Amino acid sequence: MESHNVSNSLNQDMEKDQEKAFDYSKRAQWLRAAVLGANDGLVSTASLMMGVGAVKKDVKTMILSGFAGLVAGACSMAIGEFVSVYSQYDIEVAQMKRESGGQIEKDKLPSPMQAAAASSLAFSLGAIVPLLAAAFVKDYQVRVGVIVAAVTLALVMFGWLGAVLGKAPVVKSLVRVLFGGWLAMAVTFGMTKLIGSHGM
């Protein structure tokens, strides 16, 4: 009888440990997705502003282009995430019905609305960095320098967070993220400058 109680206790402890590990894994996935969303917002908005700034150097045009990128990107991320998670929701509901004879555990299902809101918010938080960096600088060259510096700092932070959450080597992750962000800005700036210089 005593050994049976000990066995039950051990099983319960193992189940609790598994639940904790699952909860941590789920939380880490959400945080990593949020970091990637913020990184997308940061790089795409900064690149857009740099590209437009290559042909239109006034601060108003750069800010408007960045704001348009923020709104369009946040809406796109929200819609994409909603559709993706809703598909996952339908699959999990169908699986639950097959396994439990029609019973659905709603607390275990993903929330498409929450996922859409989180994705949109993460993108917006990243996108606002270059907007704030450029907002109060009138001189074009200084403005570009401030944007690049602010984006670089944010890329380092997002790269470090992504590496920690993904349990990847920090230095390699930082190099990849920084190189990718700088390359996106440089290519967008160069291509827009090239097309703009030909009067298109």
XYZ file of N, CA, C and O in Angstrom:
800
model
N 0.833 -1.213 0.000
C 0.000 0.000 0.000
C 0.866 1.261 0.000
O 0.620 2.228 -0.690
N 1.930 1.187 0.839
C 2.825 2.337 0.961
C 3.578 2.587 -0.347
O 3.750 3.722 -0.778
N 4.030 1.456 -0.971
C 4.756 1.597 -2.231
C 3.845 2.139 -3.335
O 4.277 2.878 -4.215
N 2.541 1.785 -3.253
C 1.565 2.286 -4.230
C 1.401 3.804 -4.093
O 1.340 4.530 -5.076
N 1.360 4.274 -2.819
C 1.243 5.718 -2.556
C 2.479 6.472 -3.052
O 2.379 7.565 -3.608
N 3.659 5.877 -2.826
C 4.911 6.489 -3.269
C 4.936 6.593 -4.793
O 5.326 7.602 -5.372
N 4.458 5.501 -5.443
C 4.405 5.476 -6.913
C 3.471 6.557 -7.454
O 3.792 7.250 -8.416
N 2.302 6.706 -6.811
C 1.338 7.745 -7.215
C 1.923 9.132 -7.063
O 1.751 10.005 -7.916
N 2.631 9.327 -5.930
C 3.240 10.628 -5.655
C 4.306 10.971 -6.711
O 4.388 12.094 -7.185
N 5.116 9.947 -7.066
C 6.144 10.157 -8.080
C 5.533 10.483 -9.441
O 6.009 11.349 -10.162
N 4.450 9.776 -9.780
C 3.759 10.026 -11.047
C 3.200 11.448 -11.111
O 3.284 12.112 -12.134
N 2.620 11.884 -9.971
C 2.061 13.244 -9.909
C 3.159 14.296 -10.067
O 2.984 15.303 -10.759
N 4.320 14.027 -9.407
C 5.452 14.959 -9.520
C 5.957 15.037 -10.951
O 6.273 16.126 -11.450
N 6.014 13.866 -11.606
C 6.470 13.830 -12.999
C 5.515 14.588 -13.916
O 5.927 15.312 -14.809
N 4.215 14.436 -13.663
C 3.205 15.143 -14.463
C 3.318 16.649 -14.287
O 3.208 17.415 -15.245
N 3.559 17.066 -13.022
C 3.713 18.501 -12.744
C 4.941 19.059 -13.447
O 4.912 20.160 -13.999
N 6.048 18.288 -13.416
C 7.276 18.716 -14.079
C 7.067 18.856 -15.586
O 7.557 19.797 -16.212
N 6.323 17.889 -16.169
C 6.036 17.934 -17.602
C 5.190 19.146 -17.963
O 5.415 19.799 -18.973
N 4.192 19.438 -17.090
C 3.330 20.601 -17.316
C 4.132 21.895 -17.256
O 3.957 22.796 -18.072
N 5.053 21.971 -16.260
C 5.898 23.165 -16.124
C 6.787 23.345 -17.354
O 6.951 24.444 -17.867
N 7.375 22.212 -17.811
C 8.241 22.262 -18.992
C 7.450 22.689 -20.217
O 7.917 23.478 -21.038
N 6.222 22.191 -20.338
C 5.363 22.544 -21.473
C 4.998 24.024 -21.428
O 5.053 24.717 -22.422
N 4.649 24.503 -20.210
C 4.295 25.921 -20.049
C 5.475 26.820 -20.401
O 5.308 27.837 -21.068
N 6.681 26.424 -19.944
C 7.872 27.228 -20.236
C 8.154 27.249 -21.738
O 8.465 28.283 -22.315
N 8.019 26.058 -22.351
C 8.253 25.947 -23.796
C 7.281 26.826 -24.571
O 7.667 27.522 -25.512
N 6.004 26.795 -24.147
C 4.982 27.600 -24.814
C 5.274 29.091 -24.670
O 5.175 29.871 -25.613
N 5.666 29.487 -23.458
C 5.971 30.888 -23.174
C 7.181 31.345 -23.993
O 7.194 32.440 -24.545
N 8.194 30.491 -24.067
C 9.399 30.824 -24.827
C 9.086 31.001 -26.309
O 9.622 31.897 -26.965
N 8.203 30.147 -26.837
C 7.801 30.268 -28.243
C 7.102 31.599 -28.501
O 7.361 32.261 -29.507
N 6.212 31.979 -27.592
C 5.495 33.254 -27.735
C 6.467 34.425 -27.683
O 6.391 35.348 -28.492
N 7.397 34.379 -26.721
C 8.361 35.469 -26.581
C 9.271 35.562 -27.812
O 9.555 36.651 -28.298
N 9.686 34.399 -28.312
C 10.549 34.384 -29.490
C 9.816 34.939 -30.714
O 10.368 35.699 -31.500
N 8.536 34.568 -30.842
C 7.720 35.087 -31.952
C 7.573 36.603 -31.839
O 7.612 37.317 -32.848
N 7.415 37.092 -30.590
C 7.282 38.537 -30.366
C 8.574 39.262 -30.747
O 8.542 40.331 -31.373
N 9.720 38.680 -30.382
C 11.021 39.283 -30.724
C 11.203 39.330 -32.240
O 11.644 40.341 -32.804
N 10.845 38.229 -32.924
C 10.973 38.185 -34.386
C 10.039 39.196 -35.051
O 10.406 39.844 -36.034
N 8.831 39.346 -34.500
C 7.878 40.334 -35.029
C 8.396 41.752 -34.876
O 8.296 42.570 -35.798
N 8.973 42.029 -33.700
C 9.542 43.360 -33.454
C 10.726 43.624 -34.377
O 10.906 44.730 -34.894
N 11.529 42.587 -34.607
C 12.674 42.711 -35.507
C 12.213 43.000 -36.941
O 12.796 43.837 -37.635
N 11.144 42.337 -37.364
C 10.564 42.594 -38.695
C 10.114 44.048 -38.826
O 10.379 44.710 -39.833
N 9.414 44.531 -37.795
C 8.935 45.909 -37.807
C 10.066 46.904 -37.857
O 10.021 47.898 -38.604
N 11.103 46.621 -37.090
C 12.275 47.503 -37.030
C 12.970 47.597 -38.390
O 13.176 48.696 -38.927
N 13.300 46.442 -38.968
C 14.083 46.407 -40.206
C 13.284 46.918 -41.401
O 13.777 47.719 -42.202
N 12.028 46.465 -41.535
C 11.236 46.865 -42.709
C 10.918 48.361 -42.693
O 11.012 49.033 -43.724
N 10.586 48.904 -41.520
C 10.263 50.338 -41.436
C 11.502 51.195 -41.636
O 11.466 52.201 -42.364
N 12.614 50.799 -41.007
C 13.864 51.550 -41.183
C 14.316 51.519 -42.645
O 14.732 52.543 -43.198
N 14.205 50.352 -43.281
C 14.606 50.225 -44.691
C 13.734 51.089 -45.586
O 14.218 51.746 -46.511
N 12.440 51.097 -45.302
C 11.500 51.921 -46.072
C 11.841 53.407 -45.940
O 11.888 54.143 -46.936
N 12.112 53.831 -44.714
C 12.456 55.229 -44.481
C 13.775 55.602 -45.156
O 13.907 56.690 -45.730
N 14.744 54.694 -45.100
C 16.037 54.953 -45.750
C 15.872 55.029 -47.262
O 16.480 55.872 -47.927
N 15.034 54.142 -47.812
C 14.804 54.129 -49.253
C 14.132 55.393 -49.737
O 14.578 56.012 -50.718
N 13.071 55.799 -49.050
C 12.364 57.031 -49.420
C 13.278 58.239 -49.202
O 13.323 59.166 -50.019
N 14.053 58.209 -48.104
C 14.975 59.305 -47.803
C 16.081 59.462 -48.825
O 16.674 60.544 -48.954
N 16.354 58.396 -49.581
C 17.390 58.473 -50.616
C 17.010 59.425 -51.740
O 17.871 60.000 -52.401
N 15.693 59.607 -51.964
C 15.240 60.503 -53.039
C 14.471 61.727 -52.519
O 14.400 62.753 -53.189
N 13.890 61.603 -51.320
C 13.170 62.728 -50.702
C 13.734 62.932 -49.298
O 13.406 62.179 -48.379
N 14.552 63.951 -49.153
C 15.339 64.085 -47.927
C 14.640 64.817 -46.782
O 15.174 64.872 -45.677
N 13.453 65.373 -47.031
C 12.803 66.120 -45.943
C 12.234 65.165 -44.902
O 11.806 64.051 -45.198
N 12.215 65.637 -43.663
C 11.839 64.800 -42.522
C 10.379 64.347 -42.602
O 10.043 63.214 -42.239
N 9.498 65.224 -43.103
C 8.075 64.889 -43.174
C 7.830 63.669 -44.062
O 7.065 62.759 -43.703
N 8.478 63.629 -45.210
C 8.312 62.507 -46.145
C 8.818 61.204 -45.536
O 8.168 60.154 -45.646
N 9.961 61.278 -44.874
C 10.513 60.073 -44.248
C 9.615 59.553 -43.131
O 9.383 58.353 -43.014
N 9.097 60.476 -42.324
C 8.219 60.073 -41.216
C 6.916 59.484 -41.747
O 6.431 58.458 -41.252
N 6.334 60.122 -42.768
C 5.082 59.608 -43.347
C 5.269 58.224 -43.958
O 4.412 57.344 -43.796
N 6.386 58.027 -44.645
C 6.646 56.713 -45.247
C 6.829 55.651 -44.159
O 6.345 54.524 -44.283
N 7.529 56.038 -43.093
C 7.723 55.115 -41.972
C 6.422 54.777 -41.281
O 6.164 53.612 -40.930
N 5.563 55.790 -41.099
C 4.264 55.568 -40.455
C 3.380 54.665 -41.314
O 2.704 53.765 -40.809
N 3.401 54.904 -42.632
C 2.634 54.052 -43.557
C 3.133 52.606 -43.482
O 2.334 51.656 -43.480
N 4.454 52.446 -43.388
C 5.034 51.109 -43.254
C 4.626 50.434 -41.967
O 4.339 49.229 -41.940
N 4.571 51.218 -40.876
C 4.158 50.684 -39.579
C 2.718 50.167 -39.646
O 2.421 49.028 -39.246
N 1.808 51.007 -40.156
C 0.380 50.636 -40.210
C 0.165 49.438 -41.132
O -0.503 48.458 -40.767
N 0.744 49.497 -42.342
C 0.576 48.406 -43.311
C 1.165 47.103 -42.777
O 0.546 46.036 -42.877
N 2.353 47.196 -42.193
C 3.016 46.002 -41.668
C 2.274 45.394 -40.493
O 2.122 44.174 -40.406
N 1.803 46.249 -39.570
C 1.068 45.755 -38.399
C -0.228 45.064 -38.819
O -0.576 43.999 -38.294
N -0.942 45.654 -39.788
C -2.187 45.044 -40.299
C -1.893 43.717 -40.986
O -2.593 42.720 -40.779
N -0.838 43.696 -41.792
C -0.457 42.481 -42.509
C -0.075 41.359 -41.545
O -0.491 40.207 -41.707
N 0.708 41.704 -40.524
C 1.121 40.715 -39.525
C -0.082 40.167 -38.768
O -0.190 38.964 -38.522
N -1.005 41.071 -38.386
C -2.193 40.659 -37.633
C -3.065 39.713 -38.457
O -3.501 38.663 -37.969
N -3.310 40.070 -39.717
C -4.161 39.241 -40.577
C -3.501 37.883 -40.844
O -4.145 36.831 -40.753
N -2.201 37.922 -41.155
C -1.471 36.676 -41.414
C -1.477 35.744 -40.217
O -1.707 34.544 -40.346
N -1.240 36.309 -39.038
C -1.210 35.507 -37.810
C -2.596 34.961 -37.477
O -2.738 33.821 -37.054
N -3.627 35.796 -37.673
C -5.012 35.367 -37.402
C -5.382 34.161 -38.269
O -5.906 33.160 -37.783
N -5.098 34.262 -39.562
C -5.429 33.175 -40.504
C -4.648 31.909 -40.149
O -5.199 30.809 -40.117
N -3.346 32.084 -39.850
C -2.489 30.939 -39.522
C -2.955 30.228 -38.246
O -3.090 29.007 -38.215
N -3.195 31.005 -37.190
C -3.579 30.413 -35.907
C -4.998 29.849 -35.964
O -5.293 28.837 -35.331
N -5.881 30.480 -36.759
C -7.240 29.941 -36.901
C -7.212 28.574 -37.588
O -7.983 27.672 -37.239
N -6.310 28.401 -38.545
C -6.143 27.098 -39.199
C -5.681 26.057 -38.181
O -6.182 24.923 -38.156
N -4.731 26.459 -37.328
C -4.249 25.575 -36.269
C -5.378 25.253 -35.286
O -5.531 24.112 -34.845
N -6.189 26.263 -34.966
C -7.338 26.102 -34.060
C -8.306 25.046 -34.606
O -8.728 24.134 -33.887
N -8.635 25.145 -35.898
C -9.561 24.188 -36.525
C -9.013 22.763 -36.484
O -9.746 21.809 -36.218
N -7.701 22.633 -36.743
C -7.063 21.306 -36.726
C -7.120 20.700 -35.321
O -7.451 19.518 -35.150
N -6.814 21.521 -34.301
C -6.805 21.022 -32.926
C -8.204 20.674 -32.436
O -8.386 19.708 -31.689
N -9.208 21.453 -32.837
C -10.607 21.144 -32.479
C -11.022 19.799 -33.073
O -11.612 18.953 -32.397
N -10.695 19.598 -34.350
C -11.027 18.335 -35.028
C -10.340 17.155 -34.353
O -10.944 16.084 -34.171
N -9.088 17.348 -33.941
C -8.340 16.282 -33.270
C -8.940 15.959 -31.907
O -9.066 14.792 -31.534
N -9.324 17.010 -31.153
C -9.950 16.806 -29.841
C -11.267 16.035 -29.966
O -11.570 15.164 -29.158
N -12.043 16.377 -30.995
C -13.319 15.695 -31.209
C -13.120 14.209 -31.514
O -13.887 13.365 -31.054
N -12.072 13.910 -32.276
C -11.792 12.510 -32.606
C -11.336 11.727 -31.377
O -11.732 10.598 -31.161
N -10.473 12.385 -30.562
C -9.864 11.684 -29.432
C -10.770 11.575 -28.217
O -10.676 10.628 -27.452
N -11.640 12.578 -28.005
C -12.471 12.580 -26.794
C -13.968 12.456 -27.070
O -14.787 12.762 -26.208
N -14.305 12.069 -28.285
C -15.719 11.843 -28.610
C -16.570 13.099 -28.590
O -17.701 13.075 -28.088
N -16.049 14.180 -29.092
C -16.836 15.418 -29.213
C -16.590 16.445 -28.133
O -17.092 17.561 -28.203
N -15.792 16.088 -27.106
C -15.497 17.030 -26.018
C -14.354 17.955 -26.421
O -13.342 17.502 -26.947
N -14.533 19.255 -26.151
C -13.499 20.244 -26.515
C -13.022 20.970 -25.260
O -13.820 21.525 -24.503
N -11.701 20.951 -25.047
C -11.094 21.682 -23.917
C -10.623 23.034 -24.428
O -9.532 23.151 -25.000
N -11.450 24.044 -24.218
C -11.170 25.365 -24.800
C -9.909 26.019 -24.243
O -9.262 26.813 -24.920
N -9.558 25.700 -22.995
C -8.376 26.319 -22.385
C -7.072 25.847 -23.028
O -6.025 26.475 -22.873
N -7.126 24.730 -23.759
C -5.920 24.213 -24.415
C -5.801 24.657 -25.872
O -4.845 24.324 -26.553
N -6.794 25.396 -26.343
C -6.801 25.834 -27.744
C -6.112 27.191 -27.912
O -6.183 28.036 -27.030
N -5.447 27.397 -29.053
C -4.820 28.709 -29.308
C -5.885 29.772 -29.584
O -6.984 29.446 -30.040
N -5.562 31.015 -29.280
C -6.493 32.118 -29.524
C -6.044 32.928 -30.743
O -5.029 33.629 -30.679
N -6.780 32.845 -31.859
C -6.400 33.608 -33.053
C -6.360 35.116 -32.820
O -5.467 35.810 -33.322
N -7.304 35.627 -32.024
C -7.357 37.074 -31.758
C -6.157 37.535 -30.938
O -5.559 38.570 -31.225
N -5.802 36.753 -29.930
C -4.640 37.102 -29.093
C -3.357 37.056 -29.912
O -2.492 37.925 -29.780
N -3.241 36.021 -30.744
C -2.043 35.884 -31.591
C -1.930 37.053 -32.565
O -0.849 37.606 -32.771
N -3.061 37.447 -33.157
C -3.073 38.571 -34.109
C -2.682 39.874 -33.416
O -1.868 40.646 -33.931
N -3.249 40.102 -32.221
C -2.957 41.321 -31.467
C -1.486 41.364 -31.044
O -0.821 42.404 -31.164
N -0.961 40.225 -30.575
C 0.432 40.156 -30.124
C 1.394 40.399 -31.281
O 2.386 41.122 -31.153
N 1.095 39.803 -32.432
C 1.949 39.953 -33.612
C 1.958 41.397 -34.103
O 3.012 41.955 -34.424
N 0.781 42.000 -34.138
C 0.648 43.387 -34.582
C 1.369 44.343 -33.630
O 2.064 45.268 -34.062
N 1.207 44.097 -32.330
C 1.843 44.950 -31.319
C 3.368 44.839 -31.391
O 4.079 45.844 -31.319
N 3.868 43.612 -31.537
C 5.313 43.388 -31.615
C 5.909 44.114 -32.821
O 6.947 44.780 -32.717
N 5.239 43.998 -33.969
C 5.709 44.683 -35.181
C 5.732 46.195 -34.954
O 6.701 46.879 -35.311
N 4.671 46.722 -34.353
C 4.557 48.169 -34.115
C 5.654 48.679 -33.181
O 6.208 49.763 -33.390
N 5.965 47.898 -32.144
C 7.009 48.302 -31.195
C 8.372 48.391 -31.881
O 9.160 49.294 -31.604
N 8.633 47.429 -32.784
C 9.886 47.495 -33.538
C 9.901 48.656 -34.513
O 10.901 49.361 -34.641
N 8.772 48.875 -35.190
C 8.680 49.914 -36.226
C 8.791 51.318 -35.653
O 9.219 52.252 -36.353
N 8.415 51.481 -34.403
C 8.398 52.838 -33.823
C 9.814 53.344 -33.511
O 10.033 54.562 -33.389
N 10.785 52.426 -33.435
C 12.168 52.829 -33.104
C 12.752 53.790 -34.145
O 13.189 54.898 -33.788
N 12.777 53.439 -35.445
C 13.320 54.397 -36.424
C 12.465 55.652 -36.573
O 12.996 56.730 -36.882
N 11.164 55.531 -36.343
C 10.279 56.707 -36.417
C 10.645 57.727 -35.344
O 10.765 58.923 -35.620
N 10.809 57.257 -34.116
C 11.184 58.158 -33.017
C 12.584 58.721 -33.222
O 12.851 59.878 -32.899
N 13.482 57.884 -33.769
C 14.860 58.338 -33.998
C 14.925 59.489 -35.000
O 15.736 60.407 -34.863
N 14.047 59.435 -36.019
C 14.091 60.440 -37.088
C 13.226 61.665 -36.816
O 13.419 62.721 -37.429
N 12.295 61.544 -35.898
C 11.247 62.564 -35.735
C 11.766 63.960 -35.392
O 11.198 64.958 -35.827
N 12.841 64.051 -34.637
C 13.255 65.362 -34.127
C 14.582 65.849 -34.715
O 15.207 66.753 -34.171
N 15.013 65.248 -35.819
C 16.299 65.641 -36.428
C 16.032 66.247 -37.802
O 15.558 65.565 -38.707
N 16.360 67.527 -37.961
C 16.073 68.227 -39.229
C 17.130 67.978 -40.287
O 16.820 67.830 -41.468
N 18.399 67.932 -39.887
C 19.472 67.739 -40.858
C 19.437 66.302 -41.398
O 19.430 65.333 -40.623
N 19.456 66.143 -42.720
C 19.273 64.829 -43.352
C 20.384 63.839 -42.973
O 20.102 62.701 -42.573
N 21.627 64.268 -43.095
C 22.743 63.351 -42.823
C 22.777 62.911 -41.365
O 23.016 61.731 -41.060
N 22.508 63.842 -40.476
C 22.449 63.504 -39.039
C 21.285 62.552 -38.783
O 21.411 61.576 -38.026
N 20.165 62.812 -39.448
C 18.964 61.977 -39.291
C 19.246 60.533 -39.694
O 18.886 59.595 -38.992
N 19.899 60.360 -40.842
C 20.245 59.010 -41.316
C 21.176 58.315 -40.319
O 20.992 57.135 -39.996
N 22.159 59.073 -39.822
C 23.087 58.520 -38.823
C 22.378 58.092 -37.551
O 22.664 57.020 -36.992
N 21.431 58.905 -37.097
C 20.668 58.594 -35.878
C 19.801 57.349 -36.092
O 19.702 56.478 -35.212
N 19.173 57.262 -37.273
C 18.342 56.085 -37.577
C 19.191 54.817 -37.561
O 18.826 53.813 -36.934
N 20.336 54.859 -38.243
C 21.216 53.683 -38.302
C 21.691 53.292 -36.903
O 21.717 52.100 -36.545
N 22.061 54.289 -36.081
C 22.530 54.009 -34.723
C 21.425 53.394 -33.870
O 21.651 52.404 -33.151
N 20.220 53.974 -33.943
C 19.093 53.468 -33.154
C 18.704 52.054 -33.584
O 18.441 51.180 -32.753
N 18.687 51.826 -34.901
C 18.346 50.499 -35.434
C 19.401 49.472 -35.032
O 19.084 48.346 -34.657
N 20.677 49.874 -35.095
C 21.769 48.974 -34.702
C 21.639 48.555 -33.248
O 21.761 47.364 -32.908
N 21.356 49.511 -32.385
C 21.186 49.228 -30.949
C 20.012 48.272 -30.724
O 20.122 47.300 -29.963
N 18.900 48.538 -31.406
C 17.720 47.683 -31.269
C 17.980 46.290 -31.835
O 17.541 45.286 -31.270
N 18.720 46.214 -32.961
C 19.057 44.916 -33.550
C 19.903 44.078 -32.597
O 19.702 42.862 -32.476
N 20.844 44.724 -31.917
C 21.680 44.028 -30.929
C 20.806 43.458 -29.820
O 20.953 42.294 -29.416
N 19.871 44.270 -29.334
C 18.983 43.832 -28.252
C 18.088 42.668 -28.702
O 17.978 41.650 -28.027
N 17.475 42.806 -29.887
C 16.591 41.747 -30.399
C 17.381 40.482 -30.720
O 16.904 39.364 -30.497
N 18.593 40.648 -31.267
C 19.440 39.495 -31.581
C 19.823 38.731 -30.334
O 19.797 37.497 -30.307
N 20.171 39.480 -29.283
C 20.540 38.851 -28.006
C 19.335 38.112 -27.408
O 19.463 36.964 -26.969
N 18.168 38.754 -27.408
C 16.957 38.119 -26.870
C 16.590 36.861 -27.653
O 16.255 35.829 -27.069
N 16.651 36.963 -28.984
C 16.340 35.816 -29.833
C 17.282 34.650 -29.566
O 16.852 33.493 -29.529
N 18.558 34.953 -29.359
C 19.554 33.910 -29.084
C 19.292 33.244 -27.734
O 19.354 32.018 -27.617
N 18.995 34.052 -26.735
C 18.733 33.513 -25.394
C 17.481 32.631 -25.399
O 17.485 31.515 -24.864
N 16.420 33.113 -26.019
C 15.168 32.350 -26.047
C 15.271 31.106 -26.932
O 14.657 30.085 -26.631
N 16.039 31.220 -28.007
C 16.204 30.072 -28.905
C 17.366 29.178 -28.518
O 17.650 28.198 -29.199
N 18.082 29.523 -27.422
C 19.250 28.778 -26.938
C 20.296 28.593 -28.054
O 20.829 27.515 -28.262
N 20.550 29.694 -28.769
C 21.535 29.698 -29.858
C 22.774 30.479 -29.418
O 22.702 31.267 -28.465
N 23.922 30.286 -30.082
C 25.124 31.069 -29.748
C 24.863 32.567 -29.932
O 24.424 32.993 -31.000
N 25.153 33.347 -28.898
C 24.804 34.769 -28.891
C 25.563 35.553 -29.968
O 24.959 36.341 -30.697
N 26.862 35.337 -30.073
C 27.678 36.113 -31.022
C 27.232 35.861 -32.462
O 27.041 36.798 -33.247
N 27.039 34.601 -32.816
C 26.595 34.257 -34.174
C 25.230 34.870 -34.471
O 24.982 35.379 -35.567
N 24.343 34.808 -33.481
C 23.000 35.363 -33.657
C 23.062 36.870 -33.871
O 22.388 37.412 -34.753
N 23.893 37.545 -33.075
C 24.040 39.004 -33.202
C 24.592 39.385 -34.577
O 24.105 40.327 -35.197
N 25.600 38.652 -35.044
C 26.201 38.937 -36.353
C 25.163 38.769 -37.462
O 25.049 39.616 -38.358
N 24.390 37.675 -37.392
C 23.364 37.424 -38.414
C 22.321 38.525 -38.441
O 21.955 39.043 -39.502
N 21.837 38.884 -37.257
C 20.779 39.895 -37.154
C 21.285 41.257 -37.615
O 20.604 41.964 -38.375
N 22.478 41.635 -37.163
C 23.049 42.925 -37.553
C 23.314 42.989 -39.059
O 22.944 43.961 -39.719
N 23.946 41.940 -39.587
C 24.252 41.918 -41.019
C 22.972 41.971 -41.851
O 22.894 42.709 -42.839
N 21.963 41.210 -41.441
C 20.684 41.202 -42.159
C 20.012 42.563 -42.150
O 19.522 43.030 -43.193
N 19.996 43.220 -40.995
C 19.372 44.547 -40.881
C 20.096 45.593 -41.699
O 19.476 46.379 -42.429
N 21.447 45.611 -41.581
C 22.241 46.580 -42.348
C 22.105 46.343 -43.854
O 22.000 47.297 -44.629
N 22.108 45.069 -44.247
C 21.997 44.735 -45.670
C 20.652 45.195 -46.236
O 20.589 45.766 -47.321
N 19.576 44.962 -45.478
C 18.233 45.376 -45.922
C 18.172 46.887 -46.131
O 17.644 47.371 -47.144
N 18.724 47.653 -45.169
C 18.716 49.116 -45.289
C 19.575 49.581 -46.461
O 19.178 50.466 -47.227
N 20.758 48.970 -46.603
C 21.681 49.376 -47.673
C 21.111 49.074 -49.061
O 21.180 49.918 -49.965
N 20.537 47.882 -49.225
C 19.969 47.498 -50.525
C 18.789 48.394 -50.890
O 18.675 48.878 -52.020
N 17.905 48.639 -49.909
C 16.735 49.496 -50.164
C 17.174 50.912 -50.520
O 16.653 51.512 -51.473
N 18.141 51.447 -49.757
C 18.665 52.786 -50.030
C 19.288 52.844 -51.422
O 18.990 53.749 -52.220
N 20.156 51.874 -51.734
C 20.863 51.871 -53.013
C 19.944 51.717 -54.209
O 20.073 52.452 -55.197
N 18.995 50.785 -54.117
C 18.075 50.546 -55.246
C 17.164 51.752 -55.484
O 16.928 52.146 -56.629
N 16.666 52.333 -54.396
C 15.782 53.509 -54.536
C 16.555 54.701 -55.090
O 16.043 55.450 -55.930
N 17.784 54.884 -54.623
C 18.644 55.965 -55.108
C 18.913 55.804 -56.599
O 18.844 56.765 -57.379
N 19.164 54.555 -56.999
C 19.458 54.255 -58.409
C 18.253 54.555 -59.302
O 18.376 55.221 -60.325
N 17.090 54.091 -58.882
C 15.863 54.320 -59.671
C 15.482 55.797 -59.657
O 15.108 56.373 -60.678
N 15.614 56.433 -58.480
C 15.280 57.856 -58.364
C 16.172 58.746 -59.198
O 15.738 59.762 -59.748
N 17.451 58.351 -59.337
C 18.394 59.169 -60.112
C 18.115 59.122 -61.618
O 18.568 59.960 -62.380
N 17.340 58.138 -62.054
C 16.986 58.026 -63.473
C 15.631 58.664 -63.778
O 15.054 58.451 -64.832
N 15.129 59.402 -62.785
C 13.895 60.185 -62.997
C 12.635 59.366 -63.015
O 11.629 59.785 -63.592
N 12.633 58.192 -62.403
C 11.428 57.356 -62.387
C 10.621 57.604 -61.123
O 11.125 58.004 -60.115
